[in-house]
């Protein structure tokens, strides 16, 4: 049984009235979602050690938790830049080897799970995007275009995720549809929208997720179509044509974590994932395992079970995948090398570890590779602690602490993050609030971009 997070009953409205209803719905949904994420973030922060107060951009290389004294110290250099406020930059991504920031009055449409309203048959609103020089952190190639234009983000295809007109029959909830925008120089807007490739009911954990990699756009949803026992589906979309190349039926793992390496797409249950009601104990392993899906394969491969605790994060780079799993009140590091390699267990982290966590609803906030290690950021009381995880041992180290921008809240979710060559980047976005009614969103502050280089 699917329980919708918000149920709205509407009489057949005019197009304008329906648009206003949708705007009110999604403003309220955003507020509820942010409150929910703050509660999760607060639980994680309660497990964290008390942060030491330090000066702005002071690098600290020797702050290791107990039990990690044997790890070789890693020194890092931290640089930052304040991005122009008029860009509303909320999103950070690596596209084609380039560092891209993007945003708009309602945020960017590029991150996984982003939703939009439709106006005149296309996504509403104008968004901003820019390429960042990874050395100087200066913006280049600043662009403004319709938020649904894939070319704005450096891509050829983009999922467009929006509410379909009317309510689902019998369920009394909205149906969300996914279409693929594809760059088309001959089109009036520079891109065209294809048919609906996936639909799902609107509820708190029903959101679609996507990621790019290995020449494809991968789209996943755990509750496709609705009903009492909806199936889960994974799509592989061609980045050149925008057409669906393959579909796979998957176990219904809500709020899953996705990552793509040079060999496959990898999917793992997050700590918020669960299993359908009344699942027999013998079948629980289907929802507590890591899966690999490669182009051309007829069915997804279940790689190994990680238990009911789920994965805290999932990172892929080159031919390697790392994940941190919760097991028996411990956090353990797993690594998988190559397409068919057996998983390697590196053991538990120290007992006082304050782990990084991804919830499977936003873009990644933990990133890295075998050359630099894996990094994440912990929001504190006016500070942000940068933590490095070893790529080949269950050890972590606080490598730097920076003064947080005033827009960062201790209750907020961790900043979006990426790794590019030999550096780790993270973006603290401006704050956005929704007054309600017909009032426009209120933005405060400007984004700050950080680079961390060993």
Coordinates of N, CA, C and O in Angstrom, one line a residue, residues 252-395:
X252 N 11.9 -3.5 -5.5 CA 11.4 -2.2 -5.2 C 12.2 -1.6 -4.0 O 11.7 -1.7 -2.8
X253 N 13.4 -1.1 -4.2 CA 14.2 -0.5 -3.2 C 14.0 1.0 -3.2 O 14.6 1.7 -4.1
X254 N 13.3 1.6 -2.3 CA 13.0 3.0 -2.2 C 14.3 3.7 -1.8 O 15.1 3.2 -1.0
X255 N 14.4 5.0 -2.2 CA 15.6 5.8 -1.8 C 16.9 5.1 -1.9 O 17.7 5.1 -1.0
X256 N 17.1 4.5 -3.1 CA 18.3 3.7 -3.3 C 19.5 4.7 -3.7 O 19.2 5.9 -4.0
X257 N 20.7 4.2 -3.6 CA 21.9 4.9 -4.0 C 22.3 4.4 -5.3 O 22.4 3.2 -5.5
X258 N 22.6 5.3 -6.3 CA 23.1 5.0 -7.6 C 24.5 5.5 -7.9 O 24.8 6.6 -7.4
X259 N 25.3 4.8 -8.6 CA 26.6 5.2 -9.0 C 27.0 4.4 -10.3 O 26.6 3.3 -10.4
X260 N 27.8 5.1 -11.1 CA 28.2 4.4 -12.4 C 29.7 4.5 -12.5 O 30.3 5.6 -12.3
X261 N 30.4 3.4 -12.7 CA 31.8 3.4 -13.0 C 32.0 3.0 -14.5 O 31.1 3.1 -15.3
X262 N 33.2 2.7 -14.8 CA 33.5 2.4 -16.2 C 32.9 1.1 -16.7 O 33.0 0.9 -17.9
X263 N 32.4 0.3 -15.9 CA 31.9 -1.0 -16.2 C 30.3 -1.1 -16.2 O 29.7 -1.8 -17.0
X264 N 29.7 -0.5 -15.1 CA 28.3 -0.8 -14.9 C 27.7 0.3 -14.1 O 28.4 1.2 -13.5
X265 N 26.4 0.2 -13.9 CA 25.6 0.9 -12.9 C 25.5 0.1 -11.7 O 25.3 -1.1 -11.8
X266 N 25.7 0.7 -10.5 CA 25.6 0.0 -9.2 C 24.5 0.6 -8.4 O 24.3 1.9 -8.4
X267 N 23.7 -0.2 -7.8 CA 22.6 0.2 -7.0 C 22.6 -0.4 -5.6 O 22.8 -1.7 -5.5
X268 N 22.5 0.4 -4.5 CA 22.5 -0.2 -3.2 C 21.4 0.4 -2.4 O 21.0 1.6 -2.6
X269 N 20.8 -0.3 -1.4 CA 19.8 0.3 -0.6 C 20.4 1.3 0.4 O 21.5 1.0 0.9
X270 N 19.8 2.4 0.6 CA 20.3 3.4 1.6 C 19.8 3.1 3.0 O 19.1 2.1 3.2
X271 N 20.3 3.9 4.0 CA 19.8 3.6 5.3 C 18.3 3.9 5.5 O 17.7 3.5 6.5
X272 N 17.7 4.6 4.5 CA 16.3 4.9 4.6 C 15.5 3.9 3.7 O 14.2 4.0 3.7
X273 N 16.1 3.0 3.1 CA 15.4 2.0 2.2 C 14.7 1.0 3.1 O 15.1 0.8 4.3
X274 N 13.7 0.3 2.5 CA 13.1 -0.8 3.3 C 12.6 -1.9 2.3 O 13.2 -2.0 1.2
X275 N 11.7 -2.6 2.7 CA 11.1 -3.7 1.8 C 9.6 -3.6 1.8 O 9.0 -3.1 2.8
X276 N 8.9 -4.1 0.8 CA 7.5 -4.1 0.8 C 6.9 -4.8 2.0 O 7.5 -5.8 2.5
X277 N 5.7 -4.4 2.4 CA 5.0 -5.0 3.5 C 4.8 -6.5 3.2 O 4.5 -6.9 2.1
X278 N 4.8 -7.3 4.3 CA 4.5 -8.7 4.2 C 5.6 -9.5 3.4 O 5.2 -10.6 2.9
X279 N 6.8 -9.0 3.2 CA 7.8 -9.7 2.5 C 8.2 -10.9 3.4 O 8.6 -10.7 4.5
X280 N 8.2 -12.1 2.8 CA 8.7 -13.3 3.6 C 10.2 -13.1 4.0 O 10.9 -12.5 3.2
X281 N 10.6 -13.6 5.1 CA 12.0 -13.5 5.6 C 12.9 -14.0 4.5 O 14.0 -13.5 4.4
X282 N 12.5 -15.1 3.8 CA 13.4 -15.7 2.8 C 13.7 -14.7 1.6 O 14.6 -14.9 0.9
X283 N 12.8 -13.7 1.5 CA 12.9 -12.8 0.3 C 13.5 -11.5 0.7 O 13.8 -10.7 -0.2
X284 N 13.8 -11.2 1.9 CA 14.4 -9.9 2.4 C 15.7 -9.6 1.7 O 16.0 -8.5 1.5
X285 N 16.5 -10.7 1.4 CA 17.8 -10.4 0.9 C 17.7 -9.7 -0.5 O 18.7 -9.0 -0.8
X286 N 16.6 -9.8 -1.2 CA 16.5 -9.1 -2.4 C 16.5 -7.6 -2.2 O 16.9 -6.8 -3.1
X287 N 16.1 -7.1 -1.1 CA 16.0 -5.7 -0.8 C 17.2 -5.2 0.1 O 17.2 -4.0 0.5
X288 N 18.1 -6.1 0.4 CA 19.2 -5.8 1.3 C 20.5 -6.1 0.6 O 21.5 -6.4 1.3
X289 N 20.6 -6.0 -0.7 CA 21.7 -6.3 -1.5 C 22.2 -5.2 -2.4 O 21.4 -4.3 -2.8
X290 N 23.4 -5.3 -2.9 CA 24.0 -4.5 -3.9 C 23.8 -5.1 -5.3 O 24.0 -6.3 -5.4
X291 N 23.4 -4.3 -6.3 CA 23.1 -4.8 -7.6 C 24.0 -4.1 -8.6 O 24.4 -3.0 -8.5
X292 N 24.3 -4.9 -9.7 CA 25.1 -4.4 -10.8 C 24.3 -4.6 -12.1 O 23.8 -5.7 -12.3
X293 N 24.3 -3.6 -12.9 CA 23.6 -3.7 -14.2 C 24.5 -3.1 -15.3 O 25.0 -2.0 -15.2
X294 N 24.8 -3.9 -16.3 CA 25.6 -3.5 -17.4 C 24.9 -3.4 -18.7 O 23.9 -4.2 -18.9
X295 N 25.2 -2.5 -19.6 CA 24.5 -2.5 -20.9 C 24.5 -3.8 -21.6 O 25.6 -4.5 -21.7
X296 N 23.4 -4.2 -22.2 CA 23.3 -5.5 -22.9 C 22.9 -6.6 -22.0 O 22.4 -7.7 -22.6
X297 N 23.0 -6.6 -20.7 CA 22.6 -7.7 -19.9 C 21.1 -7.8 -19.8 O 20.4 -6.8 -19.8
X298 N 20.6 -9.0 -19.7 CA 19.2 -9.2 -19.8 C 18.5 -9.0 -18.4 O 17.3 -8.7 -18.3
X299 N 19.3 -9.1 -17.3 CA 18.7 -8.9 -16.0 C 19.8 -8.4 -15.1 O 21.0 -8.6 -15.3
X300 N 19.4 -7.6 -14.0 CA 20.4 -7.1 -13.1 C 21.0 -8.3 -12.3 O 20.4 -9.3 -12.1
X301 N 22.3 -8.1 -11.9 CA 23.0 -9.1 -11.1 C 23.0 -8.7 -9.6 O 23.5 -7.6 -9.3
X302 N 22.6 -9.6 -8.8 CA 22.7 -9.3 -7.3 C 24.1 -9.7 -6.9 O 24.6 -10.9 -7.1
X303 N 24.9 -8.7 -6.4 CA 26.3 -9.0 -6.2 C 26.6 -9.6 -4.8 O 27.2 -10.6 -4.6
X304 N 26.1 -8.9 -3.7 CA 26.2 -9.4 -2.4 C 25.3 -8.7 -1.4 O 24.8 -7.6 -1.8
X305 N 25.0 -9.3 -0.3 CA 24.1 -8.7 0.7 C 24.8 -7.9 1.7 O 25.9 -8.2 2.1
X306 N 24.2 -6.8 2.0 CA 24.9 -5.9 3.0 C 24.1 -5.8 4.3 O 24.5 -5.1 5.2
X307 N 23.0 -6.5 4.4 CA 22.2 -6.5 5.6 C 21.1 -5.4 5.7 O 21.0 -4.6 4.8
X308 N 20.3 -5.4 6.7 CA 19.2 -4.6 6.9 C 19.5 -3.1 7.1 O 18.7 -2.2 7.0
X309 N 20.8 -2.8 7.5 CA 21.2 -1.5 7.8 C 21.3 -0.6 6.6 O 21.3 0.6 6.7
X310 N 21.6 -1.2 5.5 CA 21.7 -0.4 4.2 C 23.1 0.2 4.1 O 24.0 0.0 5.0
X311 N 23.3 1.0 3.0 CA 24.6 1.6 2.8 C 24.5 3.1 3.1 O 23.5 3.8 2.8
X312 N 25.5 3.6 3.8 CA 25.5 5.0 4.1 C 25.9 5.9 2.9 O 25.4 7.0 2.8
X313 N 26.7 5.3 2.0 CA 27.1 6.1 0.8 C 27.6 5.1 -0.2 O 28.0 3.9 0.1
X314 N 27.7 5.5 -1.5 CA 28.1 4.7 -2.6 C 28.9 5.6 -3.5 O 28.4 6.6 -4.0
X315 N 30.2 5.3 -3.8 CA 31.0 6.1 -4.7 C 31.6 5.2 -5.8 O 32.1 4.1 -5.4
X316 N 31.6 5.6 -7.0 CA 32.2 4.9 -8.1 C 33.2 5.8 -8.9 O 32.9 6.9 -9.1
X317 N 34.3 5.2 -9.3 CA 35.3 5.9 -10.1 C 36.2 4.9 -10.8 O 36.7 4.0 -10.2
X318 N 36.4 5.2 -12.1 CA 37.2 4.3 -12.9 C 36.6 2.9 -12.9 O 35.4 2.7 -13.3
X319 N 37.3 1.9 -12.4 CA 36.8 0.5 -12.3 C 36.6 0.1 -10.9 O 36.6 -1.1 -10.6
X320 N 36.4 1.0 -10.0 CA 36.3 0.7 -8.6 C 35.0 1.3 -8.0 O 34.6 2.4 -8.3
X321 N 34.4 0.6 -7.1 CA 33.3 1.0 -6.3 C 33.5 0.9 -4.9 O 34.1 -0.2 -4.4
X322 N 33.2 1.9 -4.1 CA 33.3 1.8 -2.6 C 31.9 2.0 -2.0 O 31.1 2.8 -2.5
X323 N 31.7 1.4 -0.9 CA 30.5 1.7 -0.1 C 30.7 1.5 1.4 O 31.5 0.6 1.7
X324 N 30.0 2.3 2.2 CA 30.1 2.2 3.6 C 28.7 1.6 4.1 O 27.7 2.2 3.8
X325 N 28.7 0.4 4.7 CA 27.5 -0.2 5.1 C 27.4 -0.2 6.6 O 28.4 -0.3 7.3
X326 N 26.1 -0.2 7.1 CA 25.9 -0.3 8.5 C 25.6 -1.8 8.9 O 24.6 -2.3 8.3
X327 N 26.3 -2.3 9.8 CA 26.1 -3.7 10.1 C 26.4 -3.9 11.6 O 27.5 -3.6 12.1
X328 N 25.4 -4.4 12.4 CA 25.5 -4.7 13.8 C 26.1 -3.5 14.5 O 27.1 -3.6 15.3
X329 N 25.5 -2.3 14.3 CA 25.9 -1.1 15.0 C 27.4 -0.7 14.6 O 28.0 0.1 15.3
X330 N 27.9 -1.2 13.6 CA 29.2 -0.8 13.1 C 29.1 -0.3 11.7 O 28.1 -0.6 11.0
X331 N 30.1 0.5 11.2 CA 30.2 0.9 9.9 C 31.4 0.3 9.2 O 32.5 0.3 9.7
X332 N 31.1 -0.4 8.1 CA 32.2 -1.2 7.5 C 32.4 -0.7 6.0 O 31.5 -0.4 5.3
X333 N 33.7 -0.8 5.6 CA 34.0 -0.3 4.2 C 34.1 -1.5 3.3 O 34.8 -2.5 3.6
X334 N 33.5 -1.5 2.2 CA 33.5 -2.5 1.1 C 34.1 -1.8 -0.1 O 33.9 -0.7 -0.4
X335 N 34.9 -2.6 -0.9 CA 35.4 -2.2 -2.2 C 35.2 -3.3 -3.2 O 35.4 -4.4 -2.9
X336 N 34.9 -2.9 -4.4 CA 34.7 -3.8 -5.5 C 35.6 -3.3 -6.7 O 35.5 -2.2 -7.1
X337 N 36.4 -4.2 -7.2 CA 37.3 -3.9 -8.3 C 36.9 -4.6 -9.6 O 36.8 -5.8 -9.6
X338 N 36.7 -3.9 -10.7 CA 36.4 -4.5 -11.9 C 35.0 -4.9 -12.0 O 34.2 -5.0 -11.1
X339 N 34.6 -5.3 -13.2 CA 33.2 -5.7 -13.5 C 32.7 -6.9 -12.7 O 31.6 -7.0 -12.2
X340 N 33.5 -7.9 -12.6 CA 33.1 -9.2 -12.1 C 33.8 -9.5 -10.8 O 33.8 -10.7 -10.3
X341 N 34.5 -8.6 -10.2 CA 35.3 -8.9 -9.0 C 34.4 -9.1 -7.8 O 33.4 -8.5 -7.6
X342 N 34.9 -10.0 -6.9 CA 34.2 -10.2 -5.7 C 34.4 -9.0 -4.7 O 35.5 -8.4 -4.8
X343 N 33.5 -8.7 -3.9 CA 33.6 -7.6 -3.0 C 34.7 -7.9 -1.9 O 34.8 -9.0 -1.5
X344 N 35.5 -6.8 -1.6 CA 36.5 -6.9 -0.6 C 36.1 -6.2 0.7 O 35.8 -5.0 0.6
X345 N 36.0 -6.9 1.8 CA 35.6 -6.2 3.1 C 36.9 -5.8 3.8 O 37.8 -6.5 4.0
X346 N 36.9 -4.4 4.0 CA 38.1 -3.8 4.7 C 37.9 -3.7 6.2 O 38.8 -3.2 6.9
X347 N 36.7 -4.1 6.7 CA 36.5 -4.1 8.1 C 35.8 -2.8 8.6 O 35.5 -1.9 7.9
X348 N 35.6 -2.8 10.0 CA 34.8 -1.7 10.6 C 35.6 -0.4 10.8 O 36.8 -0.5 11.0
X349 N 34.9 0.7 10.8 CA 35.6 2.0 11.2 C 35.7 2.0 12.7 O 35.0 1.3 13.4
X350 N 36.5 3.0 13.2 CA 36.6 3.1 14.7 C 35.2 3.4 15.3 O 34.3 4.0 14.6
X351 N 35.1 3.1 16.6 CA 33.8 3.2 17.2 C 33.3 4.6 17.3 O 32.1 4.9 17.4
X352 N 34.2 5.6 17.3 CA 33.8 7.0 17.5 C 33.6 7.7 16.1 O 33.6 8.9 16.1
X353 N 33.5 6.9 15.1 CA 33.4 7.5 13.7 C 32.1 8.3 13.6 O 31.0 7.8 14.1
X354 N 32.1 9.4 13.0 CA 30.9 10.2 12.6 C 30.7 10.1 11.1 O 31.4 10.9 10.4
X355 N 30.0 9.2 10.6 CA 30.0 8.9 9.1 C 29.3 9.9 8.3 O 28.4 10.6 8.7
X356 N 29.7 10.0 7.0 CA 29.0 10.7 6.0 C 27.8 9.9 5.6 O 27.9 8.6 5.6
X357 N 26.7 10.5 5.2 CA 25.5 9.8 4.9 C 24.9 10.4 3.7 O 24.8 11.7 3.6
X358 N 24.4 9.6 2.7 CA 23.6 10.0 1.6 C 22.3 9.3 1.7 O 22.2 8.1 2.1
X359 N 21.2 10.1 1.4 CA 19.9 9.5 1.6 C 19.2 9.1 0.4 O 18.0 8.6 0.4
X360 N 19.8 9.2 -0.8 CA 19.2 8.8 -2.0 C 18.2 9.7 -2.6 O 17.4 9.2 -3.4
X361 N 18.1 10.9 -2.2 CA 17.1 11.9 -2.7 C 17.7 13.1 -3.4 O 17.0 13.8 -4.0
X362 N 19.0 13.3 -3.2 CA 19.6 14.4 -3.9 C 20.8 13.9 -4.7 O 21.1 12.7 -4.7
X363 N 21.5 14.9 -5.3 CA 22.8 14.6 -5.9 C 23.8 14.1 -4.8 O 23.6 14.3 -3.6
X364 N 24.9 13.5 -5.2 CA 25.9 13.0 -4.2 C 26.5 14.1 -3.4 O 26.7 15.3 -3.8
X365 N 26.8 13.9 -2.1 CA 27.5 14.8 -1.2 C 28.8 14.1 -0.7 O 29.4 14.7 0.2
X366 N 29.1 12.9 -1.2 CA 30.3 12.2 -0.9 C 31.0 11.9 -2.2 O 30.3 11.3 -3.1
X367 N 32.3 12.1 -2.3 CA 32.9 11.9 -3.6 C 34.4 11.7 -3.4 O 35.0 12.0 -2.4
X368 N 35.0 11.1 -4.5 CA 36.5 10.8 -4.4 C 36.9 9.8 -5.4 O 36.1 9.4 -6.3
X369 N 38.1 9.4 -5.4 CA 38.7 8.4 -6.2 C 39.9 7.8 -5.6 O 40.3 8.1 -4.5
X370 N 40.5 6.8 -6.3 CA 41.6 6.1 -5.7 C 42.8 6.9 -5.5 O 43.7 6.6 -4.6
X371 N 43.0 8.0 -6.2 CA 44.2 8.9 -6.2 C 44.1 9.8 -4.9 O 45.1 10.0 -4.3
X372 N 43.0 10.3 -4.6 CA 42.9 11.3 -3.5 C 42.2 10.8 -2.3 O 42.3 11.5 -1.2
X373 N 41.5 9.7 -2.4 CA 40.7 9.2 -1.3 C 39.2 9.7 -1.5 O 38.9 10.2 -2.5
X374 N 38.4 9.5 -0.5 CA 37.0 9.8 -0.5 C 36.7 10.8 0.6 O 37.2 10.7 1.7
X375 N 35.9 11.9 0.2 CA 35.8 13.0 1.1 C 34.3 13.3 1.3 O 33.4 13.0 0.5
X376 N 34.0 13.9 2.5 CA 32.6 14.4 2.8 C 32.8 15.6 3.8 O 33.9 15.8 4.3
X377 N 31.7 16.3 3.9 CA 31.7 17.5 4.8 C 30.6 17.4 5.9 O 29.5 17.0 5.6
X378 N 31.0 17.8 7.1 CA 30.1 17.8 8.2 C 29.8 19.2 8.6 O 30.7 19.9 9.0
X379 N 28.5 19.6 8.6 CA 28.1 20.9 9.0 C 28.1 21.0 10.6 O 27.6 20.1 11.2
X380 N 28.7 22.0 11.1 CA 28.8 22.2 12.5 C 28.2 23.6 12.9 O 27.5 24.2 12.1
X381 N 28.5 24.0 14.1 CA 28.0 25.3 14.6 C 28.9 26.4 14.1 O 29.8 26.8 14.8
X382 N 28.6 26.8 12.9 CA 29.4 27.9 12.3 C 30.6 27.4 11.6 O 31.4 28.2 11.0
X383 N 30.9 26.1 11.5 CA 32.0 25.6 10.8 C 31.6 24.4 10.0 O 30.5 23.9 10.1
X384 N 32.5 24.0 9.1 CA 32.3 22.8 8.3 C 33.6 22.0 8.4 O 34.7 22.5 8.1
X385 N 33.5 20.7 8.8 CA 34.6 19.8 8.9 C 34.7 19.0 7.7 O 33.8 18.3 7.3
X386 N 35.9 19.0 7.1 CA 36.2 18.2 5.9 C 36.9 16.9 6.3 O 37.9 16.9 6.9
X387 N 36.3 15.8 5.9 CA 36.8 14.5 6.4 C 37.3 13.7 5.2 O 36.6 13.6 4.1
X388 N 38.4 13.0 5.3 CA 38.9 12.1 4.3 C 38.8 10.7 4.7 O 39.3 10.4 5.8
X389 N 38.3 9.8 3.9 CA 38.2 8.4 4.1 C 39.3 7.8 3.2 O 39.5 8.1 2.1
X390 N 40.0 6.8 3.8 CA 41.0 6.1 3.0 C 40.3 5.2 2.0 O 39.3 4.5 2.3
X391 N 40.8 5.1 0.8 CA 40.2 4.3 -0.2 C 40.5 2.8 -0.1 O 39.9 1.9 -0.8
X392 N 41.4 2.4 0.8 CA 41.8 1.0 0.9 C 41.9 0.5 2.4 O 42.5 -0.5 2.7
X393 N 41.3 1.3 3.3 CA 41.3 0.9 4.7 C 40.2 1.6 5.4 O 39.8 2.7 5.0
X394 N 39.6 1.0 6.5 CA 38.5 1.7 7.2 C 39.0 2.7 8.1 O 38.8 2.6 9.4
X395 N 39.6 3.7 7.6 CA 40.1 4.8 8.5 C 39.7 6.1 7.9 O 39.4 6.3 6.7

